[in-house]
Amino acid sequence: MPRTRVLLLAVFTFIAGPSPQTVSARVTDTDSEGFELRNAVTNAETQCSAGLHRGGQFCCQPCPPGKRKAADCTSDEGEPVCVLCKEGEEYTDKEHYSPKCRRCAFCDAGLGLEVERNCTRTQDTKCRCKANFYCSSSVCEHCEPCITCEHGIIEKCTPTNNTRCKEEITGFDWRWLFMLMLPILLVLGLYIFRKCYRKNNFYQSSPPETETVPLNFSEADFSEYIPKIAELMMLNDVRKFVRKNGVPEAKIDDIKNESLQDVAEQKIQLLRSWYQVNGKKNACHTFITSLKAAKLAAYAQKVEDIIREDMRRNHENSNFTSDNENQSLA
């Protein structure tokens, strides 16, 4: 009887097939392989080899200079559809993945510029200063008119240097005497001040009162405040401002294309371009005045407050250092 039961159990197992645990294990193995395959596909979709760019579901080659991308490639490491830039109006000077060409620069005669080399599909317009104009900076956004000498020329005006003129000679020049005496007067004044300070001990008799620091924009370096100003202003307001104040439209487009996903970097580069166009001399005062003229007075007040606070701190630090030096001398 036991043998009959064992035989029936063997037949039943043969007909029923593998146990559910075995089937479950195989399904689990299959799911694991599918998961690894999906991971491999996902990695392939998000990573491209050096020199390639993600275009849709494939890694595409860049467009050559003189063209722009019209459509992505249709196979991995394939070539996208690239079309020519408009001759004389647009260009690209290196391999890229952008759907847009760069706009050719405009040599503005009103800024003292003229065309030295015309724009082609693969290179931008090259500008130079007109006759009787010069520019001494490495990147010229505008040229200054050469001065006219009244008493003779030492060196003629060149595209990179202004005219050097001779000075009028009219007997004894009192200015030279004043320039020679100025250092002596400064040293004498400093000596008298320190002597009186040690004698009266003025600053130790009572705590110093809060002093209002006069705002002298000529002492402020505008380039140091560009990141803070960029944080204050909206991107559209920065573009509107620099466009009205001498930054060429082609330069604005270049900055946008080079930092499409970085708004903060766009604002910083736009403000630096304005700084290059308008020059370093008294740039803070010029910037605040131009903001008010552009109906951006709210920004002008905030920028002025930032500069005033910074100069107040510098003034306090300078007084603290001077007090320490005087105490050590005493």
GROMACS .gro file of C-alpha atoms in nm:
model
  330
    1MET     CA    1   0.000   0.000   0.000
    2PRO     CA    2   0.277   0.254   0.084
    3ARG     CA    3   0.445   0.182  -0.250
    4THR     CA    4   0.118   0.259  -0.428
    5ARG     CA    5   0.097   0.599  -0.253
    6VAL     CA    6   0.454   0.688  -0.343
    7LEU     CA    7   0.397   0.593  -0.705
    8LEU     CA    8   0.079   0.805  -0.725
    9LEU     CA    9   0.257   1.102  -0.570
   10ALA     CA   10   0.540   1.079  -0.823
   11VAL     CA   11   0.294   1.066  -1.114
   12PHE     CA   12   0.101   1.368  -0.975
   13THR     CA   13   0.422   1.573  -0.939
   14PHE     CA   14   0.530   1.487  -1.295
   15ILE     CA   15   0.189   1.595  -1.436
   16ALA     CA   16   0.159   1.914  -1.222
   17GLY     CA   17   0.509   2.043  -1.317
   18PRO     CA   18   0.753   2.250  -1.106
   19SER     CA   19   0.645   2.385  -0.772
   20PRO     CA   20   0.520   2.746  -0.744
   21GLN     CA   21   0.840   2.843  -0.561
   22THR     CA   22   1.049   2.743  -0.865
   23VAL     CA   23   0.823   2.943  -1.100
   24SER     CA   24   0.835   3.238  -0.866
   25ALA     CA   25   1.214   3.229  -0.860
   26ARG     CA   26   1.230   3.230  -1.241
   27VAL     CA   27   0.993   3.528  -1.260
   28THR     CA   28   1.207   3.710  -1.008
   29ASP     CA   29   1.521   3.642  -1.212
   30THR     CA   30   1.348   3.768  -1.526
   31ASP     CA   31   1.230   4.084  -1.353
   32SER     CA   32   1.583   4.149  -1.226
   33GLU     CA   33   1.726   4.118  -1.578
   34GLY     CA   34   1.459   4.354  -1.711
   35PHE     CA   35   1.536   4.607  -1.439
   36GLU     CA   36   1.908   4.599  -1.525
   37LEU     CA   37   1.823   4.644  -1.895
   38ARG     CA   38   1.603   4.943  -1.818
   39ASN     CA   39   1.884   5.096  -1.612
   40ALA     CA   40   2.125   5.050  -1.902
   41VAL     CA   41   1.880   5.219  -2.142
   42THR     CA   42   1.823   5.507  -1.900
   43ASN     CA   43   2.196   5.559  -1.860
   44ALA     CA   44   2.239   5.555  -2.235
   45GLU     CA   45   1.966   5.819  -2.273
   46THR     CA   46   2.120   6.060  -2.022
   47GLN     CA   47   2.490   6.028  -2.108
   48CYS     CA   48   2.670   6.112  -2.431
   49SER     CA   49   3.032   6.069  -2.532
   50ALA     CA   50   3.263   6.369  -2.537
   51GLY     CA   51   3.186   6.602  -2.826
   52LEU     CA   52   2.826   6.480  -2.862
   53HIS     CA   53   2.505   6.644  -2.746
   54ARG     CA   54   2.170   6.506  -2.639
   55GLY     CA   55   1.915   6.569  -2.915
   56GLY     CA   56   1.586   6.395  -2.846
   57GLN     CA   57   1.656   6.029  -2.780
   58PHE     CA   58   1.998   6.020  -2.953
   59CYS     CA   59   2.346   6.160  -2.896
   60CYS     CA   60   2.412   6.389  -3.194
   61GLN     CA   61   2.719   6.547  -3.350
   62PRO     CA   62   2.750   6.930  -3.348
   63CYS     CA   63   2.682   7.158  -3.643
   64PRO     CA   64   2.993   7.303  -3.815
   65PRO     CA   65   3.080   7.676  -3.819
   66GLY     CA   66   2.858   7.878  -4.051
   67LYS     CA   67   2.547   7.670  -3.984
   68ARG     CA   68   2.280   7.623  -3.719
   69LYS     CA   69   2.081   7.317  -3.609
   70ALA     CA   70   1.743   7.280  -3.781
   71ALA     CA   71   1.656   6.928  -3.653
   72ASP     CA   72   1.811   6.664  -3.427
   73CYS     CA   73   1.982   6.352  -3.559
   74THR     CA   74   1.783   6.035  -3.621
   75SER     CA   75   2.044   5.785  -3.502
   76ASP     CA   76   2.295   5.761  -3.223
   77GLU     CA   77   2.613   5.962  -3.300
   78GLY     CA   78   2.449   6.080  -3.619
   79GLU     CA   79   2.461   6.423  -3.783
   80PRO     CA   80   2.176   6.668  -3.714
   81VAL     CA   81   2.010   6.867  -3.990
   82CYS     CA   82   2.217   7.187  -4.017
   83VAL     CA   83   2.129   7.486  -4.237
   84LEU     CA   84   2.338   7.786  -4.339
   85CYS     CA   85   2.332   8.111  -4.144
   86LYS     CA   86   2.218   8.422  -4.332
   87GLU     CA   87   2.519   8.564  -4.515
   88GLY     CA   88   2.613   8.911  -4.389
   89GLU     CA   89   2.360   8.897  -4.105
   90GLU     CA   90   2.444   8.590  -3.895
   91TYR     CA   91   2.741   8.367  -3.816
   92THR     CA   92   2.876   8.081  -3.603
   93ASP     CA   93   3.253   8.062  -3.562
   94LYS     CA   94   3.285   7.717  -3.399
   95GLU     CA   95   3.109   7.382  -3.367
   96HIS     CA   96   2.790   7.411  -3.163
   97TYR     CA   97   2.445   7.260  -3.093
   98SER     CA   98   2.236   7.579  -3.095
   99PRO     CA   99   1.930   7.619  -3.320
  100LYS     CA  100   2.025   7.984  -3.368
  101CYS     CA  101   2.311   8.165  -3.539
  102ARG     CA  102   2.475   8.463  -3.374
  103ARG     CA  103   2.382   8.807  -3.500
  104CYS     CA  104   2.661   8.997  -3.675
  105ALA     CA  105   2.803   9.293  -3.482
  106PHE     CA  106   2.717   9.645  -3.600
  107CYS     CA  107   2.994   9.904  -3.626
  108ASP     CA  108   2.813  10.215  -3.505
  109ALA     CA  109   2.949  10.531  -3.665
  110GLY     CA  110   2.793  10.729  -3.381
  111LEU     CA  111   3.034  10.553  -3.144
  112GLY     CA  112   3.332  10.632  -3.366
  113LEU     CA  113   3.349  10.288  -3.531
  114GLU     CA  114   3.377  10.167  -3.889
  115VAL     CA  115   3.395   9.824  -4.056
  116GLU     CA  116   3.741   9.673  -4.091
  117ARG     CA  117   3.622   9.326  -4.198
  118ASN     CA  118   3.271   9.233  -4.311
  119CYS     CA  119   3.074   8.961  -4.137
  120THR     CA  120   3.062   8.616  -4.302
  121ARG     CA  121   2.887   8.295  -4.205
  122THR     CA  122   3.193   8.181  -4.008
  123GLN     CA  123   3.328   8.504  -3.854
  124ASP     CA  124   3.182   8.815  -3.695
  125THR     CA  125   3.220   9.170  -3.815
  126LYS     CA  126   3.549   9.331  -3.712
  127CYS     CA  127   3.526   9.699  -3.623
  128ARG     CA  128   3.795   9.964  -3.588
  129CYS     CA  129   3.810  10.329  -3.491
  130LYS     CA  130   3.738  10.584  -3.761
  131ALA     CA  131   3.995  10.841  -3.864
  132ASN     CA  132   4.064  11.092  -3.583
  133PHE     CA  133   3.920  10.850  -3.323
  134TYR     CA  134   4.100  10.618  -3.078
  135CYS     CA  135   4.036  10.342  -2.825
  136SER     CA  136   4.293  10.242  -2.560
  137SER     CA  137   4.111   9.939  -2.412
  138SER     CA  138   4.166   9.580  -2.526
  139VAL     CA  139   3.797   9.534  -2.622
  140CYS     CA  140   3.659   9.848  -2.788
  141GLU     CA  141   3.285   9.905  -2.772
  142HIS     CA  142   3.322  10.273  -2.865
  143CYS     CA  143   3.601  10.512  -2.973
  144GLU     CA  144   3.680  10.858  -2.841
  145PRO     CA  145   3.755  11.157  -3.066
  146CYS     CA  146   4.119  11.263  -3.076
  147ILE     CA  147   4.191  11.598  -2.915
  148THR     CA  148   4.317  11.898  -3.111
  149CYS     CA  149   4.638  12.059  -2.987
  150GLU     CA  150   4.662  12.438  -2.949
  151HIS     CA  151   5.036  12.463  -2.888
  152GLY     CA  152   5.184  12.186  -3.100
  153ILE     CA  153   5.183  11.805  -3.117
  154ILE     CA  154   5.422  11.569  -2.940
  155GLU     CA  155   5.268  11.249  -3.082
  156LYS     CA  156   4.992  11.216  -3.339
  157CYS     CA  157   4.669  11.034  -3.262
  158THR     CA  158   4.665  10.661  -3.343
  159PRO     CA  159   4.380  10.404  -3.334
  160THR     CA  160   4.497  10.305  -2.981
  161ASN     CA  161   4.632  10.633  -2.833
  162ASN     CA  162   4.510  10.990  -2.807
  163THR     CA  163   4.707  11.289  -2.934
  164ARG     CA  164   4.986  11.414  -2.706
  165CYS     CA  165   5.003  11.792  -2.703
  166LYS     CA  166   5.266  12.045  -2.603
  167GLU     CA  167   5.183  12.272  -2.311
  168GLU     CA  168   5.178  12.649  -2.337
  169ILE     CA  169   5.488  12.812  -2.188
  170THR     CA  170   5.414  13.155  -2.034
  171GLY     CA  171   5.698  13.244  -1.801
  172PHE     CA  172   5.703  13.101  -1.449
  173ASP     CA  173   5.433  12.844  -1.385
  174TRP     CA  174   5.299  12.867  -1.027
  175ARG     CA  175   5.143  12.527  -1.062
  176TRP     CA  176   5.484  12.362  -1.046
  177LEU     CA  177   5.562  12.545  -0.722
  178PHE     CA  178   5.233  12.434  -0.571
  179MET     CA  179   5.298  12.072  -0.672
  180LEU     CA  180   5.642  12.088  -0.508
  181MET     CA  181   5.507  12.242  -0.188
  182LEU     CA  182   5.204  12.015  -0.154
  183PRO     CA  183   5.387  11.712  -0.002
  184ILE     CA  184   5.560  11.941   0.253
  185LEU     CA  185   5.229  12.099   0.352
  186LEU     CA  186   5.066  11.757   0.393
  187VAL     CA  187   5.345  11.627   0.618
  188LEU     CA  188   5.337  11.947   0.825
  189GLY     CA  189   4.960  11.929   0.866
  190LEU     CA  190   4.977  11.565   0.975
  191TYR     CA  191   5.247  11.649   1.231
  192ILE     CA  192   5.040  11.932   1.382
  193PHE     CA  193   4.730  11.716   1.398
  194ARG     CA  194   4.908  11.433   1.583
  195LYS     CA  195   5.070  11.676   1.826
  196CYS     CA  196   4.735  11.833   1.911
  197TYR     CA  197   4.574  11.492   1.940
  198ARG     CA  198   4.829  11.367   2.192
  199LYS     CA  199   4.809  11.691   2.393
  200ASN     CA  200   4.434  11.721   2.423
  201ASN     CA  201   4.346  11.352   2.403
  202PHE     CA  202   4.022  11.459   2.239
  203TYR     CA  203   3.892  11.123   2.125
  204GLN     CA  204   3.950  10.959   2.464
  205SER     CA  205   3.747  11.217   2.659
  206SER     CA  206   3.414  11.113   2.509
  207PRO     CA  207   3.282  10.832   2.286
  208PRO     CA  208   3.281  10.915   1.915
  209GLU     CA  209   2.953  11.028   1.768
  210THR     CA  210   2.796  10.859   1.468
  211GLU     CA  211   2.939  11.024   1.162
  212THR     CA  212   2.760  11.061   0.834
  213VAL     CA  213   2.995  10.952   0.558
  214PRO     CA  214   2.971  11.173   0.247
  215LEU     CA  215   2.898  10.964  -0.059
  216ASN     CA  216   3.186  11.014  -0.303
  217PHE     CA  217   3.118  10.792  -0.601
  218SER     CA  218   3.461  10.855  -0.752
  219GLU     CA  219   3.616  10.644  -0.474
  220ALA     CA  220   3.388  10.347  -0.539
  221ASP     CA  221   3.489  10.064  -0.774
  222PHE     CA  222   3.178   9.971  -0.974
  223SER     CA  223   3.314   9.627  -1.070
  224GLU     CA  224   3.303   9.520  -0.702
  225TYR     CA  225   2.930   9.585  -0.682
  226ILE     CA  226   2.825   9.407  -1.006
  227PRO     CA  227   2.730   9.073  -0.834
  228LYS     CA  228   2.519   9.255  -0.571
  229ILE     CA  229   2.347   9.470  -0.833
  230ALA     CA  230   2.276   9.158  -1.043
  231GLU     CA  231   2.098   9.003  -0.743
  232LEU     CA  232   1.877   9.313  -0.706
  233MET     CA  233   1.764   9.354  -1.066
  234MET     CA  234   1.538   9.140  -1.283
  235LEU     CA  235   1.689   9.005  -1.607
  236ASN     CA  236   1.444   9.196  -1.829
  237ASP     CA  237   1.522   9.521  -1.647
  238VAL     CA  238   1.897   9.465  -1.691
  239ARG     CA  239   1.854   9.400  -2.065
  240LYS     CA  240   1.634   9.709  -2.100
  241PHE     CA  241   1.888   9.923  -1.916
  242VAL     CA  242   2.204   9.810  -2.101
  243ARG     CA  243   2.024   9.830  -2.437
  244LYS     CA  244   1.942  10.196  -2.374
  245ASN     CA  245   2.294  10.272  -2.255
  246GLY     CA  246   2.523  10.167  -2.535
  247VAL     CA  247   2.555   9.785  -2.521
  248PRO     CA  248   2.505   9.652  -2.879
  249GLU     CA  249   2.218   9.414  -2.947
  250ALA     CA  250   2.462   9.157  -3.085
  251LYS     CA  251   2.651   9.155  -2.754
  252ILE     CA  252   2.324   9.107  -2.562
  253ASP     CA  253   2.235   8.809  -2.785
  254ASP     CA  254   2.582   8.654  -2.739
  255ILE     CA  255   2.554   8.671  -2.361
  256LYS     CA  256   2.207   8.513  -2.375
  257ASN     CA  257   2.320   8.226  -2.601
  258GLU     CA  258   2.633   8.155  -2.397
  259SER     CA  259   2.443   8.127  -2.066
  260LEU     CA  260   2.094   8.010  -2.164
  261GLN     CA  261   2.028   7.829  -1.835
  262ASP     CA  262   2.215   8.068  -1.603
  263VAL     CA  263   2.012   8.386  -1.550
  264ALA     CA  264   2.246   8.518  -1.279
  265GLU     CA  265   2.550   8.487  -1.510
  266GLN     CA  266   2.360   8.666  -1.791
  267LYS     CA  267   2.289   8.963  -1.562
  268ILE     CA  268   2.651   8.982  -1.444
  269GLN     CA  269   2.791   8.970  -1.799
  270LEU     CA  270   2.540   9.233  -1.921
  271LEU     CA  271   2.642   9.472  -1.640
  272ARG     CA  272   3.010   9.411  -1.714
  273SER     CA  273   2.947   9.494  -2.080
  274TRP     CA  274   2.782   9.822  -1.975
  275TYR     CA  275   3.086   9.893  -1.755
  276GLN     CA  276   3.322   9.838  -2.051
  277VAL     CA  277   3.116  10.062  -2.280
  278ASN     CA  278   3.080  10.352  -2.035
  279GLY     CA  279   3.428  10.339  -1.884
  280LYS     CA  280   3.565  10.318  -1.531
  281LYS     CA  281   3.569  10.690  -1.447
  282ASN     CA  282   3.291  10.769  -1.196
  283ALA     CA  283   3.101  10.459  -1.315
  284CYS     CA  284   2.889  10.431  -0.996
  285HIS     CA  285   2.752  10.783  -1.034
  286THR     CA  286   2.687  10.727  -1.406
  287PHE     CA  287   2.508  10.397  -1.337
  288ILE     CA  288   2.275  10.542  -1.071
  289THR     CA  289   2.196  10.849  -1.283
  290SER     CA  290   2.123  10.627  -1.585
  291LEU     CA  291   1.893  10.404  -1.376
  292LYS     CA  292   1.688  10.708  -1.277
  293ALA     CA  293   1.674  10.827  -1.638
  294ALA     CA  294   1.551  10.479  -1.742
  295LYS     CA  295   1.265  10.506  -1.487
  296LEU     CA  296   1.430  10.246  -1.262
  297ALA     CA  297   1.460  10.476  -0.962
  298ALA     CA  298   1.381  10.199  -0.713
  299TYR     CA  299   1.693  10.012  -0.820
  300ALA     CA  300   1.894  10.336  -0.813
  301GLN     CA  301   1.806  10.394  -0.446
  302LYS     CA  302   1.897  10.037  -0.348
  303VAL     CA  303   2.233  10.056  -0.530
  304GLU     CA  304   2.306  10.390  -0.364
  305ASP     CA  305   2.225  10.243  -0.020
  306ILE     CA  306   2.459   9.947  -0.082
  307ILE     CA  307   2.748  10.175  -0.182
  308ARG     CA  308   2.682  10.414   0.108
  309GLU     CA  309   2.683  10.131   0.364
  310ASP     CA  310   3.002   9.985   0.220
  311MET     CA  311   3.178  10.322   0.228
  312ARG     CA  312   3.058  10.382   0.587
  313ARG     CA  313   3.215  10.053   0.698
  314ASN     CA  314   3.539  10.135   0.518
  315HIS     CA  315   3.541  10.477   0.682
  316GLU     CA  316   3.496  10.326   1.030
  317ASN     CA  317   3.770  10.068   0.967
  318SER     CA  318   4.002  10.347   0.850
  319ASN     CA  319   3.935  10.553   1.166
  320PHE     CA  320   3.990  10.248   1.385
  321THR     CA  321   4.326  10.179   1.220
  322SER     CA  322   4.428  10.546   1.252
  323ASP     CA  323   4.335  10.551   1.624
  324ASN     CA  324   4.547  10.242   1.689
  325GLU     CA  325   4.843  10.399   1.512
  326ASN     CA  326   4.810  10.723   1.710
  327GLN     CA  327   4.789  10.533   2.040
  328SER     CA  328   5.103  10.339   1.954
  329LEU     CA  329   5.284  10.665   1.872
  330ALA     CA  330   5.170  10.816   2.204
   0.00000   0.00000   0.00000
